[in-house]
Tab-separated table of C-alpha atoms in Angstrom:
chain	number	residue	atom	x	y	z
A	1	ILE	CA	0.159	-0.171	-0.020
A	2	SER	CA	1.663	3.481	-0.123
A	3	CYS	CA	1.664	4.697	3.261
A	4	ASP	CA	5.621	4.914	2.892
A	5	ASP	CA	4.899	7.369	-0.052
A	6	ALA	CA	2.730	9.584	1.611
A	7	VAL	CA	5.272	9.946	4.774
A	8	ALA	CA	8.464	10.311	2.659
A	9	TRP	CA	6.553	12.945	0.186
A	10	MET	CA	4.923	14.839	2.985
A	11	ALA	CA	7.834	14.597	5.888
A	12	ASP	CA	9.708	18.134	4.768
A	13	ILE	CA	6.545	20.188	4.242
A	14	THR	CA	5.276	18.407	7.453
A	15	LYS	CA	8.436	19.330	9.696
A	16	HIS	CA	8.236	22.743	7.854
A	17	ILE	CA	5.048	23.479	8.618
A	18	LEU	CA	4.801	22.136	12.678
A	19	ASP	CA	8.305	23.734	13.473
A	20	SER	CA	7.124	26.312	15.099
A	21	ILE	CA	5.135	24.198	17.940
A	22	SER	CA	7.271	21.148	17.730
A	23	SER	CA	10.161	19.901	19.500
A	24	ASP	CA	10.388	16.665	17.772
A	25	ILE	CA	9.064	15.128	14.607
A	26	THR	CA	9.862	11.473	13.963
A	27	GLU	CA	8.909	9.075	11.260
A	28	PHE	CA	7.471	5.764	13.064
A	29	ALA	CA	6.391	2.220	11.895
A	30	ILE	CA	4.035	-0.423	13.160
A	31	LYS	CA	2.074	-3.491	11.993
A	32	PHE	CA	-1.317	-3.015	12.634
A	33	LYS	CA	-3.233	-5.559	15.122
A	34	ASN	CA	-6.782	-4.688	14.186
A	35	SER	CA	-6.678	-3.117	10.677
A	36	LYS	CA	-10.360	-1.987	9.643
A	37	ARG	CA	-9.329	-2.967	6.300
A	38	GLU	CA	-7.576	-5.894	5.089
A	39	LEU	CA	-5.539	-6.516	1.661
A	40	VAL	CA	-6.147	-10.120	0.375
A	41	ALA	CA	-3.876	-11.492	-2.543
A	42	VAL	CA	-5.609	-14.489	-4.318
A	43	ASP	CA	-2.769	-16.618	-6.124
A	44	VAL	CA	-3.740	-18.308	-9.547
A	45	ASN	CA	-5.193	-21.410	-7.307
A	46	GLY	CA	-7.574	-19.477	-5.565
A	47	LYS	CA	-5.607	-19.325	-2.482
A	48	GLU	CA	-6.310	-16.238	-0.407
A	49	THR	CA	-3.468	-14.704	1.820
A	50	ILE	CA	-3.951	-11.709	4.037
A	51	LEU	CA	-1.316	-9.060	3.509
A	52	ILE	CA	0.303	-7.458	6.306
A	53	PHE	CA	2.178	-4.181	5.582
A	54	THR	CA	4.338	-1.885	8.084
A	55	HIS	CA	2.885	1.253	8.280
A	56	LEU	CA	4.313	4.333	8.651
A	57	PHE	CA	3.590	7.655	10.345
A	58	PHE	CA	5.050	10.779	12.369
A	59	ARG	CA	5.307	10.634	15.860
A	60	VAL	CA	5.094	14.880	16.973
A	61	THR	CA	6.223	15.778	20.152
A	62	LEU	CA	4.866	19.605	21.015
A	63	LYS	CA	7.205	22.530	22.398
A	64	HIS	CA	5.459	23.630	25.189
A	65	SER	CA	3.313	20.947	26.610
A	66	GLY	CA	5.820	18.148	25.738
A	67	GLU	CA	2.461	16.215	24.633
A	68	VAL	CA	3.287	13.538	22.005
A	69	TYR	CA	0.996	12.860	18.784
A	70	ALA	CA	0.172	10.496	15.903
A	71	LEU	CA	0.155	12.134	13.024
A	72	ASP	CA	-1.408	9.478	10.754
A	73	LEU	CA	-1.394	10.935	6.832
A	74	SER	CA	-2.202	7.716	5.104
A	75	GLY	CA	-4.200	5.778	7.683
A	76	ALA	CA	-7.481	6.112	6.218
A	77	GLN	CA	-6.359	3.216	3.617
A	78	TYR	CA	-6.628	1.148	6.559
A	79	GLY	CA	-10.117	2.639	8.093
A	80	TYR	CA	-8.491	4.811	10.438
A	81	TYR	CA	-10.044	8.647	9.598
A	82	ASP	CA	-8.602	10.417	12.583
A	83	PRO	CA	-5.152	11.774	11.322
A	84	VAL	CA	-4.683	13.057	14.655
A	85	ALA	CA	-4.451	11.216	17.665
A	86	PRO	CA	-2.651	11.003	21.231
A	87	PHE	CA	0.604	8.636	20.334
A	88	GLU	CA	0.200	6.295	23.328
A	89	THR	CA	-3.676	5.944	22.595
A	90	CYS	CA	-2.791	4.992	18.894
A	91	LEU	CA	-0.217	2.289	19.774
A	92	GLU	CA	-2.667	0.740	22.586
A	93	ASP	CA	-5.490	0.934	20.123
A	94	ARG	CA	-3.244	-0.133	16.372
A	95	ALA	CA	-0.237	-1.702	17.356
A	96	ARG	CA	0.727	-5.339	16.827
A	97	ALA	CA	4.405	-4.869	16.411
A	98	ILE	CA	6.742	-1.693	16.252
């Protein structure tokens, strides 16, 4: 899927836009434990395999409060339509592996 591309293409502009309010922006990778959408590959014999991809997003630490958020620019492809969530909540709700 294309979350790697979204994060790669948006990294510089995201860092520039959030520079005045963030002290740290880091790319972060997870594997979903409860993806709301699955990608199913079917081979020529009809065998189905559910594909699990590493998903990338940003971890943003705010300058003044130290609060940490997940900024997920491509989570909608997995059924997560809220692009900003508290980082720990995001990990607890979505991450199978980091």
